[in-house]
Short mmCIF file of C-alpha atoms in Angstrom, two decimals:
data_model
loop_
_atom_site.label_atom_id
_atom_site.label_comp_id
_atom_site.label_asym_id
_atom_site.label_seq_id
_atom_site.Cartn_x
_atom_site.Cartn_y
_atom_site.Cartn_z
CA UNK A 254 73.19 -52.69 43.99
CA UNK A 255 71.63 -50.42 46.58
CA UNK A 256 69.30 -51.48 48.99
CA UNK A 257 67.47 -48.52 49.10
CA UNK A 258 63.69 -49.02 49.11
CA UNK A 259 61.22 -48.23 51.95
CA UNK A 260 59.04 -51.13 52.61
CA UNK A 261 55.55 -50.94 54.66
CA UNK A 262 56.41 -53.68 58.01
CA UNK A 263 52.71 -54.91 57.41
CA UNK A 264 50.19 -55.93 55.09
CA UNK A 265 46.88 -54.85 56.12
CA UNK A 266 45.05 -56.60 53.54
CA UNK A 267 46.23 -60.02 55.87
CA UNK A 268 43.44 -59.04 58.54
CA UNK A 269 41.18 -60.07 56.45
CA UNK A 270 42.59 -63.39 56.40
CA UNK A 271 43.04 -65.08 59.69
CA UNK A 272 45.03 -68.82 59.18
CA UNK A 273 43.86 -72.20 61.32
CA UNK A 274 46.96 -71.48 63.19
CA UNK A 275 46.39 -68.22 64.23
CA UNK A 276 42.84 -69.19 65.82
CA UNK A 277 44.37 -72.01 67.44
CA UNK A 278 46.85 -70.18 69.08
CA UNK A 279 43.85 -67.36 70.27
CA UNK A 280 41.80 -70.22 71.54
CA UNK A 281 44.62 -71.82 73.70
CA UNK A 282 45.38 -67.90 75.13
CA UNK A 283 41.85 -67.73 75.61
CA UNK A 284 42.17 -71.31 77.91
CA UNK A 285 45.44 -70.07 79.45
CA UNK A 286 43.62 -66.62 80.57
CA UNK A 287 40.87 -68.46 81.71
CA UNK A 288 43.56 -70.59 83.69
CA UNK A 289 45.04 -67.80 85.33
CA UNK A 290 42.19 -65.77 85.95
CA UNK A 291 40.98 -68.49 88.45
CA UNK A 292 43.98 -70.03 90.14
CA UNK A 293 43.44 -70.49 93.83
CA UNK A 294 39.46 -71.24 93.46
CA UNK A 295 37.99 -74.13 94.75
CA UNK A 296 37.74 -77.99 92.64
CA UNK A 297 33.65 -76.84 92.59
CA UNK A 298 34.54 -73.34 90.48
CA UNK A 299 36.28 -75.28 87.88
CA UNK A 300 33.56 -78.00 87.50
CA UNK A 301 31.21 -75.01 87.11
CA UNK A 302 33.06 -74.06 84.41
CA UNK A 303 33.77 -77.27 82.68
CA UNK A 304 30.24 -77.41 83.09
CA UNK A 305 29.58 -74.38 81.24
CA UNK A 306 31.87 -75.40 77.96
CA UNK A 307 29.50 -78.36 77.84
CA UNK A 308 26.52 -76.15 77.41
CA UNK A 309 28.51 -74.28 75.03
CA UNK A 310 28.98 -76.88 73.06
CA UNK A 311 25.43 -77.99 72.94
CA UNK A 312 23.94 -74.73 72.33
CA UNK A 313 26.60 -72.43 70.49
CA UNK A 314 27.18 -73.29 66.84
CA UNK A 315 30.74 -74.50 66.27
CA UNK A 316 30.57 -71.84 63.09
CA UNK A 317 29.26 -69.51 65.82
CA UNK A 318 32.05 -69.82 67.83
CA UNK A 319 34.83 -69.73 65.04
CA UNK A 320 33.31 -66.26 64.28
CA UNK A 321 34.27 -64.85 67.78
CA UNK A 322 37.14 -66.69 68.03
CA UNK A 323 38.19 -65.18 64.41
CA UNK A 324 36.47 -61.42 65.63
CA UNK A 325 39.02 -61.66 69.18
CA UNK A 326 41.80 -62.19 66.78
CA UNK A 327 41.38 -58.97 64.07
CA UNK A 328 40.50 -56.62 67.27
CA UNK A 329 43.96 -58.26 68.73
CA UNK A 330 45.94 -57.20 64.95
CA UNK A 331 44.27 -53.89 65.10
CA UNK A 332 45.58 -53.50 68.86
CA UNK A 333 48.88 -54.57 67.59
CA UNK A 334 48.95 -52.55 64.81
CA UNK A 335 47.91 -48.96 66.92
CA UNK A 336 50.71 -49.98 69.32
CA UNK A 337 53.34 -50.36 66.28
CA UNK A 338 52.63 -47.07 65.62
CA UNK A 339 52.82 -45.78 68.61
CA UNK A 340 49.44 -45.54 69.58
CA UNK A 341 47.05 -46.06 72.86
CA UNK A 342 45.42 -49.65 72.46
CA UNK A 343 44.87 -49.80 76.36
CA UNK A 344 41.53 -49.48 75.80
CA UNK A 345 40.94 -52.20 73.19
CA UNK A 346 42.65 -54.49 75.13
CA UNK A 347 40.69 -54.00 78.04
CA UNK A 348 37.72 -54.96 76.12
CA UNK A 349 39.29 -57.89 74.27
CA UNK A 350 39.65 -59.24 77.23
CA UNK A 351 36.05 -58.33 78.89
CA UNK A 352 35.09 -59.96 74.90
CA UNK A 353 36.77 -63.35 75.81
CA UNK A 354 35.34 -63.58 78.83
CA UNK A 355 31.61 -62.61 77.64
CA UNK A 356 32.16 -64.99 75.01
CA UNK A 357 33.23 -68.00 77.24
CA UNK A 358 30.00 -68.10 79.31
CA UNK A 359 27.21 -67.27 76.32
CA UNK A 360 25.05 -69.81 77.18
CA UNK A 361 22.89 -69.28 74.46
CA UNK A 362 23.08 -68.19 70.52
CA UNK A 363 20.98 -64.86 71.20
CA UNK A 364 23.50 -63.92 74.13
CA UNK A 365 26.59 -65.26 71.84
CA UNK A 366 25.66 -63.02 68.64
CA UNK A 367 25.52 -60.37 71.54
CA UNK A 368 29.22 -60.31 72.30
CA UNK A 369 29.65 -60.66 68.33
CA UNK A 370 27.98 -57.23 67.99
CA UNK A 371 29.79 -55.77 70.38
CA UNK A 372 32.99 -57.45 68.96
CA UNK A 373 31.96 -56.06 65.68
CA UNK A 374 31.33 -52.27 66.73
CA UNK A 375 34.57 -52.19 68.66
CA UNK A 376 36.64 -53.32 65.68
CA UNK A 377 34.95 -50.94 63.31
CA UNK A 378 36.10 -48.28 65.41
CA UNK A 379 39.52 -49.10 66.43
CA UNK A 380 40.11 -49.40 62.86
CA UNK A 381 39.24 -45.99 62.42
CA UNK A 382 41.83 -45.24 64.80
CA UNK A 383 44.62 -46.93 63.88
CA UNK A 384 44.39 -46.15 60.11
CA UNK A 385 44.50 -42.65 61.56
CA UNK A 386 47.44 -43.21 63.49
CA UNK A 387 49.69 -44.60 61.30
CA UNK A 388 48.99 -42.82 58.34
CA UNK A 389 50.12 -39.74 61.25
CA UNK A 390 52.92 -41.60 61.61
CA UNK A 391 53.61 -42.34 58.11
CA UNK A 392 53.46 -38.12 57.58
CA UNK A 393 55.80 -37.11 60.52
CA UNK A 394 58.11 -39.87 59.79
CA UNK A 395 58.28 -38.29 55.93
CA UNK A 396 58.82 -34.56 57.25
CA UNK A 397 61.33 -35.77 59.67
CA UNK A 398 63.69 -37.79 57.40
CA UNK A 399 62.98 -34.78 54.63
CA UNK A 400 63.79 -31.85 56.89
CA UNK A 401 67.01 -34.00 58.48
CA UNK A 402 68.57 -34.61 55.05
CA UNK A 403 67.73 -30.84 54.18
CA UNK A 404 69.60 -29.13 56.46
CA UNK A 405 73.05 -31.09 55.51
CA UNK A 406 72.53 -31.10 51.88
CA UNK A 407 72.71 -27.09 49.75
CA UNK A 408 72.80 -25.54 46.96
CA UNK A 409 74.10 -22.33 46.89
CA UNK A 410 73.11 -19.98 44.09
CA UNK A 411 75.69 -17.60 42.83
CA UNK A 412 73.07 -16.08 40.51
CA UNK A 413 70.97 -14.22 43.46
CA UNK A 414 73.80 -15.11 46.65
CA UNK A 415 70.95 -17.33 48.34
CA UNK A 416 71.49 -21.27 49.82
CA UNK A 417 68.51 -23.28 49.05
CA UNK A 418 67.61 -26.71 50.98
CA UNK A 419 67.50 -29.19 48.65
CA UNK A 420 65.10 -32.13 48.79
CA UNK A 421 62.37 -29.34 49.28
CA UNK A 422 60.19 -31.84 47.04
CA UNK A 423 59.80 -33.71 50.18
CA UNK A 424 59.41 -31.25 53.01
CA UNK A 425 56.01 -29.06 54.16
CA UNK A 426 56.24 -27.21 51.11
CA UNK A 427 56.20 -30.51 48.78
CA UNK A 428 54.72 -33.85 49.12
CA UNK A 429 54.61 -33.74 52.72
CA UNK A 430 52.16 -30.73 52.80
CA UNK A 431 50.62 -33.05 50.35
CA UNK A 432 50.14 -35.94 53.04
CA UNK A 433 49.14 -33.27 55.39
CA UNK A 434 46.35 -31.81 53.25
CA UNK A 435 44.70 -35.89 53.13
CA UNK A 436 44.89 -35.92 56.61
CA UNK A 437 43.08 -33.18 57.29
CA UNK A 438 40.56 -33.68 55.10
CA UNK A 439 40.55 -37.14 55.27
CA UNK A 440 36.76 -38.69 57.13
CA UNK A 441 36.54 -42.24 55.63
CA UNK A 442 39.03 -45.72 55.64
CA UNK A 443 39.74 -45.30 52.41
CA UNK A 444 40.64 -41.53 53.00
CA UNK A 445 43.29 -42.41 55.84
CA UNK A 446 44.20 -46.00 53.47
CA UNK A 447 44.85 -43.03 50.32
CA UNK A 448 47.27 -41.01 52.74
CA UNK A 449 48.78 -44.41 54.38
CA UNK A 450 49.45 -45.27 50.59
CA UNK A 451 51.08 -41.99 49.49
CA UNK A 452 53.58 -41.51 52.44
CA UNK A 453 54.77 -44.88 51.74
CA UNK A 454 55.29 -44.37 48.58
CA UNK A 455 56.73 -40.55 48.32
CA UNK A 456 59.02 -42.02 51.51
CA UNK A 457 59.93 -44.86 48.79
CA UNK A 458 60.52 -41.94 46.43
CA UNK A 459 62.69 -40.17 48.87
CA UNK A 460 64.93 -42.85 49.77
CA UNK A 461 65.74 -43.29 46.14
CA UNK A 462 66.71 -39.85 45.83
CA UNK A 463 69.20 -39.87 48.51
CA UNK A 464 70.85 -42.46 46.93
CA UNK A 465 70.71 -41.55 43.12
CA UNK A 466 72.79 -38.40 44.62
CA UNK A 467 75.42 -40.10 45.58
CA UNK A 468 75.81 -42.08 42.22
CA UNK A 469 78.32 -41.13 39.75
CA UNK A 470 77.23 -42.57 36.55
CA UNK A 471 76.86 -40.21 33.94
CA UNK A 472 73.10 -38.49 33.48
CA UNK A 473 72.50 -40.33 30.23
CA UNK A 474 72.86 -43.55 31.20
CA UNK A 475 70.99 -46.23 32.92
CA UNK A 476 70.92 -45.20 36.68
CA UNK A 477 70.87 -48.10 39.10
CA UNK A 478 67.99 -46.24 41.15
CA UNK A 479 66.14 -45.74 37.81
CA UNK A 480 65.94 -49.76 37.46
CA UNK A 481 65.23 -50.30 41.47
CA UNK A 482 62.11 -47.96 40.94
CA UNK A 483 61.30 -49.94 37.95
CA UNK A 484 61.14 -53.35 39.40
CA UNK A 485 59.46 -51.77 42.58
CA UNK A 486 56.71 -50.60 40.75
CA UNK A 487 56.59 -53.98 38.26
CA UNK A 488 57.40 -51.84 35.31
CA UNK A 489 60.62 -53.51 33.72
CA UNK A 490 58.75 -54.64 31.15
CA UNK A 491 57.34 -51.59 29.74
CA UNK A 492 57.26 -47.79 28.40
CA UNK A 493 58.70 -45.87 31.50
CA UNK A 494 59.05 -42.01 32.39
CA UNK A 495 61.66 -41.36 34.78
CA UNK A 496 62.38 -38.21 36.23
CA UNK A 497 65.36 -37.50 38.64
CA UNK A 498 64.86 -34.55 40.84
CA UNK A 499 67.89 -34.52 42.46
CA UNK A 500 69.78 -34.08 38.64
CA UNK A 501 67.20 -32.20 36.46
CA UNK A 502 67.01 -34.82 34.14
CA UNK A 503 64.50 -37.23 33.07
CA UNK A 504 65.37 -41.07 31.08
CA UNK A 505 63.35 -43.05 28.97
CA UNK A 506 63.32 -47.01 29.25
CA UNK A 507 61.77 -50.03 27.21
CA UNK A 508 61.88 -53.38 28.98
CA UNK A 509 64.32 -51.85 31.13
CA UNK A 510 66.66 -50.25 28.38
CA UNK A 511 67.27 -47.02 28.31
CA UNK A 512 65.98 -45.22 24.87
CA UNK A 513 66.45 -41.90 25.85
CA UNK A 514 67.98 -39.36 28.71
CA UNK A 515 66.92 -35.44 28.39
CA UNK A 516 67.25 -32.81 30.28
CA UNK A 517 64.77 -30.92 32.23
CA UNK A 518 63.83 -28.04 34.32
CA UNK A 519 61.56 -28.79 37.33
CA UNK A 520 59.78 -26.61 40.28
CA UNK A 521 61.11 -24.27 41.65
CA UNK A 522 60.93 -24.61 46.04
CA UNK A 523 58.34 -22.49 46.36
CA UNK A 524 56.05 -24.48 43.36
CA UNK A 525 58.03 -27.73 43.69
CA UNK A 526 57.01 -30.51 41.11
CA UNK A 527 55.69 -33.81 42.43
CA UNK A 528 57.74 -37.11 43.59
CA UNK A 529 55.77 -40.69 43.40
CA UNK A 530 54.57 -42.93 40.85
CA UNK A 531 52.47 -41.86 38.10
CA UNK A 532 51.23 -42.47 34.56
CA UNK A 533 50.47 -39.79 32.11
CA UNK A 534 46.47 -39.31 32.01
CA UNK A 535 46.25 -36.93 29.47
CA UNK A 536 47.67 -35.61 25.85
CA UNK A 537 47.48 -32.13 24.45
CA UNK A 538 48.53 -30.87 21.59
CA UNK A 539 48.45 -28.05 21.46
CA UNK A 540 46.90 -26.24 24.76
CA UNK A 541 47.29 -22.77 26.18
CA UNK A 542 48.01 -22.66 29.88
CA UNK A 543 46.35 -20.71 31.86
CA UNK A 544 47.32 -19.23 35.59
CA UNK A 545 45.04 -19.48 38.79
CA UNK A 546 47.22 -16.92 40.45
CA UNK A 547 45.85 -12.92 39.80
CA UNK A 548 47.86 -10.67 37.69
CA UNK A 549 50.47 -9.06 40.35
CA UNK A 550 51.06 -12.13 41.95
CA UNK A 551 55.10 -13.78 41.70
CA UNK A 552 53.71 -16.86 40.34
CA UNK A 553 51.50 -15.00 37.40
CA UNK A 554 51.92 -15.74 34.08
CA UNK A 555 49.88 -14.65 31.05
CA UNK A 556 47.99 -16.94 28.34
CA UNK A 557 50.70 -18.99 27.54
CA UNK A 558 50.42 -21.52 23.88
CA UNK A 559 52.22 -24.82 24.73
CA UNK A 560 52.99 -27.39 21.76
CA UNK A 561 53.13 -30.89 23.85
CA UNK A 562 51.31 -31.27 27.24
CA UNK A 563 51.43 -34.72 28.78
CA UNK A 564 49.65 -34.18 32.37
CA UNK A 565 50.90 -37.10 34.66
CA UNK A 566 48.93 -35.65 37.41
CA UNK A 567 45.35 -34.33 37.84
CA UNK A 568 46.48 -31.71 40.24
CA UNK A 569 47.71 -30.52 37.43
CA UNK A 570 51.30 -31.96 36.97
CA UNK A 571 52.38 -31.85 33.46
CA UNK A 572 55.64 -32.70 31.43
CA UNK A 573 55.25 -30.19 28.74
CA UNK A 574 57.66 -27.89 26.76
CA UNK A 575 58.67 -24.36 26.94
CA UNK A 576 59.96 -22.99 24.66
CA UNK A 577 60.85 -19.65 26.33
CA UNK A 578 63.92 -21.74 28.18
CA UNK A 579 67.43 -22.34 26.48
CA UNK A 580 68.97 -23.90 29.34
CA UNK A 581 67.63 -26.80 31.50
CA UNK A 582 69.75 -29.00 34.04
CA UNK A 583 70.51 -29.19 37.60
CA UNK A 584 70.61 -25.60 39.07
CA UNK A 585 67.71 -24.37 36.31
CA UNK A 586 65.55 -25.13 39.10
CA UNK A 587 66.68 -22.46 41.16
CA UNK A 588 66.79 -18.53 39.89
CA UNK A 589 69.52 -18.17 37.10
CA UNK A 590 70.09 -16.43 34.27
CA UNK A 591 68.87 -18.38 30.75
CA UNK A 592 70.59 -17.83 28.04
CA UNK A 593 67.29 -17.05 26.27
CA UNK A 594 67.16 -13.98 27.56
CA UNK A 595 63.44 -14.69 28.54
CA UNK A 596 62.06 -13.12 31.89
CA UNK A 597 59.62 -15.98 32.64
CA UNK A 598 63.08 -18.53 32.07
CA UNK A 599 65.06 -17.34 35.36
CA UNK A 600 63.75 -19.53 37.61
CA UNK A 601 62.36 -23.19 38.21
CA UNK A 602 58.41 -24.16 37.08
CA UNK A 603 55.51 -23.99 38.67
CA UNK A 604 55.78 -27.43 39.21
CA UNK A 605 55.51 -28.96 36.11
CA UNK A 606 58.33 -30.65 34.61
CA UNK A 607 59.72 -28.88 31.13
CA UNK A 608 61.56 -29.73 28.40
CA UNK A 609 62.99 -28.23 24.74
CA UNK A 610 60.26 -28.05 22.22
CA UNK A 611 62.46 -30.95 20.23
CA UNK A 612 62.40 -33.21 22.85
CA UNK A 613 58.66 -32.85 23.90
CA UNK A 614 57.67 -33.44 20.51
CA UNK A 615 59.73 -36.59 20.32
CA UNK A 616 58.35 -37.23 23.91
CA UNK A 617 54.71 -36.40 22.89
CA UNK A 618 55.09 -39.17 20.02
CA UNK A 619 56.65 -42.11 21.76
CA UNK A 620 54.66 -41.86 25.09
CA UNK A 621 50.62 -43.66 25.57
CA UNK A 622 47.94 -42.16 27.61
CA UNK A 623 48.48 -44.78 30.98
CA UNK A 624 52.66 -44.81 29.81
CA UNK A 625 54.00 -45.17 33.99
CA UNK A 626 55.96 -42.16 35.09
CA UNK A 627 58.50 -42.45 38.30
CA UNK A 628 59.67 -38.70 39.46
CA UNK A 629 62.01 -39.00 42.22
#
């Protein structure tokens, strides 16, 4: 079995929770800089000093202390963290250590919750910063792997004489434009959290594609990526969606069995349908779709009745069917010529994911609103 997944090198949520041994540890560096800060001074500087820790003790809350000790220690992860990701900490670690050394000679409660403040204000901001940074990092890392693995792997379309990238899902057009869009609009922690969240997982999604292509089990059966994805996401033991970009087709599993492999036709590269982990939020039956682009445009389409709508994304992602298509597979996401006959059938969707009338109703039926979808 493939070893295929992307995992984050970090939990973030462990910040929050600092072990005995970890303030130990920042206590004895803080006795060590303290150490080397004042080698070559005279007996009388150190007994000043030894002085001072006795004051310290006698005025300074020991639950005081453990606070700054605990506050030195989350501005130190955050420092870490900006510099695993490439980023300028120079400046935190300037104060951290200007923060140890306020903190060792607070003589006094009022002069210790001081440095505390301070402590407090710088961490609030360098975490700012480094969720900012990574989740940058995060985004190029995603467009350069996507745009890398594009340019060796084609598709070359006999129908209109034209080589198509594939893996555009992934690339500026797809779900890295998607990352892109968060970033820029992105003002809060949880905003630049969101985006850390979704490059990890459409980078997850990607690295599952490039292995599902080189797999040669037949399309309906159980793929080994199809199972990976599964356990991933904790979903073995339930209703699952998947949807394989990279072969048109999309399988149905029950406690990790497969029930059901169809077909599909996805987005084309200009509209391309969207990669991550889903569930379906919403069942119509029936719905007319309706397009946001003016009549003229390429990507027009008139009132359009649809039998079974399952949207598995609020942006407007749905598996539905249409019923203008004969032919779906790989290479129906491209331009081609349908069998049907149908001018709206020659080329990919708009980015939702179709299937035959026959199967969406069967689909429609067997499916829950909150059934987990995985399109990869």
């Amino acid at each position: 079995m493939h070893d295929f997944l992307y995992l984050p090198t970090h939990k973030r949520a462990d910040f929050q929770r600092l072990s005995i041994s970890a303030v130990l540890i920042t206590g004895c560096l803080l006795l060590l800089s303290s150490c080397n800060s004042m080698s070559g001074t005279a007996t009388t500087t150190a007994n000043n000093v030894k002085s001072a820790r006795v004051v310290l003790a006698a005025k300074v809350d020991a639950s005081l202390r453990a606070q700054g000790l605990a506050q030195l220690e989350t501005l130190q992860q955050w420092a870490a963290l900006m510099q695993q990701y490439n980023g300028n900490a120079s400046t935190y670690q300037q104060e951290l250590i200007s923060d140890q050394q306020a903190l060792r000679v607070a003589q006094t409660e009022s002069a210790y919750q001081a440095v505390l403040q301070t402590l407090d204000q710088q961490v609030q901001s360098i975490k700012m910063l480094a969720l900012k940074n990574e989740a940058t990092n995060q985004e190029h890392l995603l467009m350069q792997q996507a745009d890398a693995w594009s340019q060796q792997h084609t598709y070359h379309d006999d129908y209109n004489n034209t080589t198509y990238h594939l893996g555009y899902e992934y690339g500026t057009n797809g779900v890295d434009g998607f990352v892109q869009d968060e970033l820029s609009s992105a003002h809060t922690l949880a905003d630049y959290q969101r985006a850390i969240e979704d490059a990890d997982m459409f980078l997850t999604s990607f690295q599952a594609y490039k292995t599902n292509v080189s797999d040669k089990t037949p399309w309906n059966q159980a793929h080994v990526t199809d199972l990976q994805l599964m356990q991933y996401y904790k979903t073995l033991n339930q209703k699952v969606v998947v949807v394989s970009l990279g072969e048109q087709v999309m399988r149905v599993y029950d406690n990790g069995k497969l029930v059901k492999a169809i077909k599909v036709t996805t987005g084309r590269p200009e509209k391309p349908s969207l990669p991550g982990a889903w569930q379906v939020e919403q069942k119509l039956s029936p719905t007319v779709f309706k397009s946001d682009e003016p009549v003229g445009s390429a990507y027009w389409y008139p009132n359009t009745p649809i039998n079974y709508a399952m949207l598995y994304h609020s942006g407007g992602y749905f598996i539905h069917d249409s019923w203008w298509r004969a032919d779906y597979g790989f290479g129906t996401q491209f331009p081609h010529a349908d069998s049907s006959g149908d001018s709206f059938s020659f080329d990919g969707s708009h980015g939702c994911i179709n299937v035959s009338k026959t199967e969406a109703a069967w689909l429609y039926n067997y499916v829950n609103v909150s059934t987990r979808v995985i399109v990869y």
